[in-house]
Amino acid sequence: MDAMKIVRAVLLGCTALVVPAPARAEPVSAFFLAYTGATGASAAAAAALYPTITAVGSFLGTNLLGNLLLNVGLAYLTRPRQKAQDTEAARINSRTEAASRKQLVGPVAVGGEGGIFGEFDEDGNFWYIVAHGDAEMAGDPSYILDDIPVTLSDATDGFTAGDVLTDDFCLNGDHNKYEGSGTRVPYFRLYTVSPSASAVYGTKPAAFTTAFPNLPADFYLAGVTYTIVRVRAVPLDHRHKVYRWRGVRGLGEPNVVLYADFNRVYDHREVGHDIDDDTTWTASGGNPANIWAWWRTNPFGRARPMSEIAWDKVAEAADVCDETVLDRSASPVPRYRCGVAIDDSSGRAEGEQEILKTMDAFVAYDDEGRAYPVPGKYVAPTLSFDGQRDIYTSATEIIDDGETAVDGVVVRYVSPLHGYTLQDCAPWQNPEYYDDGREPNYHFETIAGCQNHNQAFRLAGALGMRKAAAKKAALGSTCKGVLAKGRRAITLDLDADFTGVFEIASRVQEDENGLACGFAVVPLASDRWDGAGQSEGVPPQLVPALEIDSSLEIAANVTITQEAVETSNGTAYRIRAEFDAPARPDRFFRFRLTEVGETDFEYFSTDMDELVALSPLVAVGATYDVQWQTTTAGGRATEWAADVGGSETEYEITIIADNAPGDLTGVAATAGPGRVSFTGTAGEVASHVGVKVYRAAVGAGFGSASDISGTIGSAASAPFSVTVGDPAATDIMVGGDFASASGWTGTNWTISGGKATHAAVDGNGLYRSDVPVDAGEEYRWTFKVADRTGGSVYFRMNGDSNVFGTLLSANGSFGGTLTAPTGLTALGVFGNSSFDGSVDDLTLVKQTASSITVGPFDFWIVPVAFDGTEGTPDGPHTLVIP
């Protein structure tokens, strides 16, 4: 940038602070002496005469811009890192004299200190305690013993609540390992004790206090969640079958890992939460924005007062975290979730950074200095910087292919599928630099508070496009740069290469006078936090079973189908497997697939609660081999096969592009004033997203019908109820059913049997004067003509000027519209002298903008898929619309 232009901008920015004087060269000299870092007598003199100019020049010197460029992305979320693995390390059971304590919040798996208590009771049962952390357990727990997920009794199955029922921890009646037959004898029982909203320590189980009646009265473990393990007494010659694990006591007892949602947190969105009464708070559900606020205000966290939090902004951030995105099988997952175990030896700011990293967030402050997190989500910027007006100086860098040291990013996250251990997510590969012809150089970032592969991959993309951006700029701006604080992005117009939306990738720094600011930026695309141009890769593979056991039950009644799903890129397909529930709760069914002719398998996502498994997205036209196996928590498994009733070793399915939704069933159609309504049940095809209503003249056929509704949303396999037209319109006609002659007057008309009949003697009207109509308003009339052999009949309104409906000379249902005259005296029907029929079902409805056309029509209702494909029409339903 032109140097004199910079000086002129600085001088303009300082005019309010410099005493007016004749134009001289000294201010320019003062700026350049400071800007270039000059020292000596001249520089000192200039600084004394023009301190403000000198300060701005010094602040914008080359060291500032160079350092900003050098550190783009490095200080954004990736420091400090020395305690990044606290959460994963929390799984470990330890036995030390001075065990570190941990603050737990959100869903997290924790082991704990196992040296607190360990004793045999008088009956030979061994009891020991594992203290998990300083936290209240706020959600239902699950357990892992020596890396084996276990199932506990709930006391409804003939066992005692807390008994471990997983085969590996049970013997049979002969003191041999239980393997599915004979009497199951549980040898381990778990009791987890937690503080609560009303008590700083939990209630010890009666079985424990009975077994040890001489425990000290103050044996409370206040503020701590801990698990008491009871190991059933076993004869000495069978002891090795029970005590065969790797517990920290070295007796053969198992290590204990507890997974639960810890601590209640304040959620500003919940009307039942009182900010001043933490007994009204509930579990976080893993929402990182609310977890951040809890840590910021918790006495064992940042210990800031609640008044220093911008709670409305936190609620907005929490909503962002709760948004759903689609994973690689097109299943919805929350945008961001978090669960952390923060060691008390860690810095409190380091714990905060671990939480922020799970949502790629930074801390901002509102106008009152209150803090809130800004999670990673693209929002179009509202702040712009013009290179000619707002930028004093800049340093830019454009990296050519091959110059970068980072080809992509791998985030290490805690994987529930791998026993809550750190795993590498699929590499996010930088589209600017990655070359599959050479060994990639990945940057590895640990985000142990993340427990979802899709989230980890998206975080990798966000970090990668910041850390290894193709373009970087350090900007020295006017005091306008202060407005960039707390913002994620700006619109920049610097030059041909640096124009568009840019992310602020560093802290916004101010000079001491507030006249200049400096910050770094990198390009920002709208998909930054949705994969940054890349699709989620293959998650880390599951550990194969080491012990094949053909006696395990196989999945029963397996059905394999394809289903269409809607993604941001349009229609996509996945394979869906459904199956019966296993006979044993500790059995798990795994599914995998590979394209026929290939050998690399990918795994389904299995939900044993819903009895369904979903594959990653698959290609149309490809044929896939689908296999499944049964596994146990202890590592036993069947061979991979595809047994659907005949010991098949493979099951092949070819993906066909068919988006048509299923047929509607149980459809009923009804006419109402100015509207038509349909009820029924949508088909079971997942592509169904709604219905459309079509209309045509009676007998014209569906080919002549037109859409009168657009797509009205409804769910697949679910009942629907839709209305097209004015749902509030009403029939104001009095006595139109002709159930009584009361109020009707007219010669040669008789009312009987629910209809009015005219004798062909003379032209006569059948009227009444008690119908409430408004002059000048348009009204819709309908009635039915029957028994006619001759003559005509029509609807009529009498007033200052009489108005007439369509002359009707046939039997059937008819309708039309009339504008009510002033001075209305009566309305009804008029039959000419030769009309010898009857009328019935006379209606009168005030016309509204949303009313559908009056009269008889054929209607159809049609199912619609997410891509607009329409299914089989249901109809025609012939109705008269009042």
mmCIF file with all atom_site columns, N, CA and C in Angstrom, residues 363-383:
data_model
loop_
_atom_site.group_PDB
_atom_site.id
_atom_site.type_symbol
_atom_site.label_atom_id
_atom_site.label_alt_id
_atom_site.label_comp_id
_atom_site.label_asym_id
_atom_site.label_entity_id
_atom_site.label_seq_id
_atom_site.pdbx_PDB_ins_code
_atom_site.Cartn_x
_atom_site.Cartn_y
_atom_site.Cartn_z
_atom_site.occupancy
_atom_site.B_iso_or_equiv
_atom_site.pdbx_formal_charge
_atom_site.auth_seq_id
_atom_site.auth_comp_id
_atom_site.auth_asym_id
_atom_site.auth_atom_id
_atom_site.pdbx_PDB_model_num
ATOM 1  N N  . VAL A 1 363 ? -14.512 -16.919 22.794 1.00 0.00 ? 363 VAL A N  1
ATOM 2  C CA . VAL A 1 363 ? -15.289 -16.147 23.759 1.00 0.00 ? 363 VAL A CA 1
ATOM 3  C C  . VAL A 1 363 ? -15.368 -14.701 23.295 1.00 0.00 ? 363 VAL A C  1
ATOM 4  N N  . ALA A 1 364 ? -16.579 -14.168 23.267 1.00 0.00 ? 364 ALA A N  1
ATOM 5  C CA . ALA A 1 364 ? -16.806 -12.768 22.904 1.00 0.00 ? 364 ALA A CA 1
ATOM 6  C C  . ALA A 1 364 ? -17.497 -12.069 24.068 1.00 0.00 ? 364 ALA A C  1
ATOM 7  N N  . TYR A 1 365 ? -17.609 -10.757 23.955 1.00 0.00 ? 365 TYR A N  1
ATOM 8  C CA . TYR A 1 365 ? -18.184 -9.942  25.027 1.00 0.00 ? 365 TYR A CA 1
ATOM 9  C C  . TYR A 1 365 ? -19.176 -8.956  24.425 1.00 0.00 ? 365 TYR A C  1
ATOM 10 N N  . ASP A 1 366 ? -20.302 -8.772  25.121 1.00 0.00 ? 366 ASP A N  1
ATOM 11 C CA . ASP A 1 366 ? -21.287 -7.817  24.620 1.00 0.00 ? 366 ASP A CA 1
ATOM 12 C C  . ASP A 1 366 ? -20.939 -6.404  25.082 1.00 0.00 ? 366 ASP A C  1
ATOM 13 N N  . ASP A 1 367 ? -21.828 -5.455  24.823 1.00 0.00 ? 367 ASP A N  1
ATOM 14 C CA . ASP A 1 367 ? -21.544 -4.052  25.125 1.00 0.00 ? 367 ASP A CA 1
ATOM 15 C C  . ASP A 1 367 ? -21.402 -3.787  26.622 1.00 0.00 ? 367 ASP A C  1
ATOM 16 N N  . GLU A 1 368 ? -21.904 -4.701  27.433 1.00 0.00 ? 368 GLU A N  1
ATOM 17 C CA . GLU A 1 368 ? -21.799 -4.537  28.880 1.00 0.00 ? 368 GLU A CA 1
ATOM 18 C C  . GLU A 1 368 ? -20.662 -5.362  29.460 1.00 0.00 ? 368 GLU A C  1
ATOM 19 N N  . GLY A 1 369 ? -19.836 -5.924  28.590 1.00 0.00 ? 369 GLY A N  1
ATOM 20 C CA . GLY A 1 369 ? -18.680 -6.694  29.051 1.00 0.00 ? 369 GLY A CA 1
ATOM 21 C C  . GLY A 1 369 ? -19.007 -8.098  29.503 1.00 0.00 ? 369 GLY A C  1
ATOM 22 N N  . ARG A 1 370 ? -20.199 -8.598  29.171 1.00 0.00 ? 370 ARG A N  1
ATOM 23 C CA . ARG A 1 370 ? -20.589 -9.948  29.572 1.00 0.00 ? 370 ARG A CA 1
ATOM 24 C C  . ARG A 1 370 ? -20.138 -10.949 28.504 1.00 0.00 ? 370 ARG A C  1
ATOM 25 N N  . ALA A 1 371 ? -19.697 -12.100 28.960 1.00 0.00 ? 371 ALA A N  1
ATOM 26 C CA . ALA A 1 371 ? -19.078 -13.081 28.063 1.00 0.00 ? 371 ALA A CA 1
ATOM 27 C C  . ALA A 1 371 ? -20.108 -14.064 27.496 1.00 0.00 ? 371 ALA A C  1
ATOM 28 N N  . TYR A 1 372 ? -19.777 -14.601 26.318 1.00 0.00 ? 372 TYR A N  1
ATOM 29 C CA . TYR A 1 372 ? -20.576 -15.658 25.705 1.00 0.00 ? 372 TYR A CA 1
ATOM 30 C C  . TYR A 1 372 ? -19.722 -16.359 24.649 1.00 0.00 ? 372 TYR A C  1
ATOM 31 N N  . PRO A 1 373 ? -20.029 -17.626 24.332 1.00 0.00 ? 373 PRO A N  1
ATOM 32 C CA . PRO A 1 373 ? -19.260 -18.334 23.305 1.00 0.00 ? 373 PRO A CA 1
ATOM 33 C C  . PRO A 1 373 ? -19.861 -18.114 21.917 1.00 0.00 ? 373 PRO A C  1
ATOM 34 N N  . VAL A 1 374 ? -19.009 -18.128 20.924 1.00 0.00 ? 374 VAL A N  1
ATOM 35 C CA . VAL A 1 374 ? -19.450 -18.032 19.529 1.00 0.00 ? 374 VAL A CA 1
ATOM 36 C C  . VAL A 1 374 ? -19.076 -19.341 18.839 1.00 0.00 ? 374 VAL A C  1
ATOM 37 N N  . PRO A 1 375 ? -20.015 -20.295 18.730 1.00 0.00 ? 375 PRO A N  1
ATOM 38 C CA . PRO A 1 375 ? -19.680 -21.600 18.133 1.00 0.00 ? 375 PRO A CA 1
ATOM 39 C C  . PRO A 1 375 ? -19.526 -21.496 16.627 1.00 0.00 ? 375 PRO A C  1
ATOM 40 N N  . GLY A 1 376 ? -18.863 -22.493 16.059 1.00 0.00 ? 376 GLY A N  1
ATOM 41 C CA . GLY A 1 376 ? -18.610 -22.503 14.635 1.00 0.00 ? 376 GLY A CA 1
ATOM 42 C C  . GLY A 1 376 ? -19.855 -22.758 13.816 1.00 0.00 ? 376 GLY A C  1
ATOM 43 N N  . LYS A 1 377 ? -20.322 -21.739 13.142 1.00 0.00 ? 377 LYS A N  1
ATOM 44 C CA . LYS A 1 377 ? -21.421 -21.841 12.192 1.00 0.00 ? 377 LYS A CA 1
ATOM 45 C C  . LYS A 1 377 ? -21.337 -20.643 11.263 1.00 0.00 ? 377 LYS A C  1
ATOM 46 N N  . TYR A 1 378 ? -21.547 -20.889 9.985  1.00 0.00 ? 378 TYR A N  1
ATOM 47 C CA . TYR A 1 378 ? -21.447 -19.778 9.040  1.00 0.00 ? 378 TYR A CA 1
ATOM 48 C C  . TYR A 1 378 ? -22.639 -18.849 9.181  1.00 0.00 ? 378 TYR A C  1
ATOM 49 N N  . VAL A 1 379 ? -22.333 -17.569 9.362  1.00 0.00 ? 379 VAL A N  1
ATOM 50 C CA . VAL A 1 379 ? -23.333 -16.503 9.361  1.00 0.00 ? 379 VAL A CA 1
ATOM 51 C C  . VAL A 1 379 ? -22.781 -15.386 8.482  1.00 0.00 ? 379 VAL A C  1
ATOM 52 N N  . ALA A 1 380 ? -23.557 -14.924 7.526  1.00 0.00 ? 380 ALA A N  1
ATOM 53 C CA . ALA A 1 380 ? -23.084 -13.884 6.621  1.00 0.00 ? 380 ALA A CA 1
ATOM 54 C C  . ALA A 1 380 ? -22.662 -12.655 7.426  1.00 0.00 ? 380 ALA A C  1
ATOM 55 N N  . PRO A 1 381 ? -21.460 -12.124 7.181  1.00 0.00 ? 381 PRO A N  1
ATOM 56 C CA . PRO A 1 381 ? -20.969 -10.993 7.983  1.00 0.00 ? 381 PRO A CA 1
ATOM 57 C C  . PRO A 1 381 ? -21.749 -9.718  7.706  1.00 0.00 ? 381 PRO A C  1
ATOM 58 N N  . THR A 1 382 ? -21.814 -8.876  8.718  1.00 0.00 ? 382 THR A N  1
ATOM 59 C CA . THR A 1 382 ? -22.473 -7.566  8.594  1.00 0.00 ? 382 THR A CA 1
ATOM 60 C C  . THR A 1 382 ? -21.481 -6.423  8.749  1.00 0.00 ? 382 THR A C  1
ATOM 61 N N  . LEU A 1 383 ? -20.203 -6.754  8.923  1.00 0.00 ? 383 LEU A N  1
ATOM 62 C CA . LEU A 1 383 ? -19.148 -5.739  9.074  1.00 0.00 ? 383 LEU A CA 1
ATOM 63 C C  . LEU A 1 383 ? -18.208 -5.844  7.883  1.00 0.00 ? 383 LEU A C  1
#
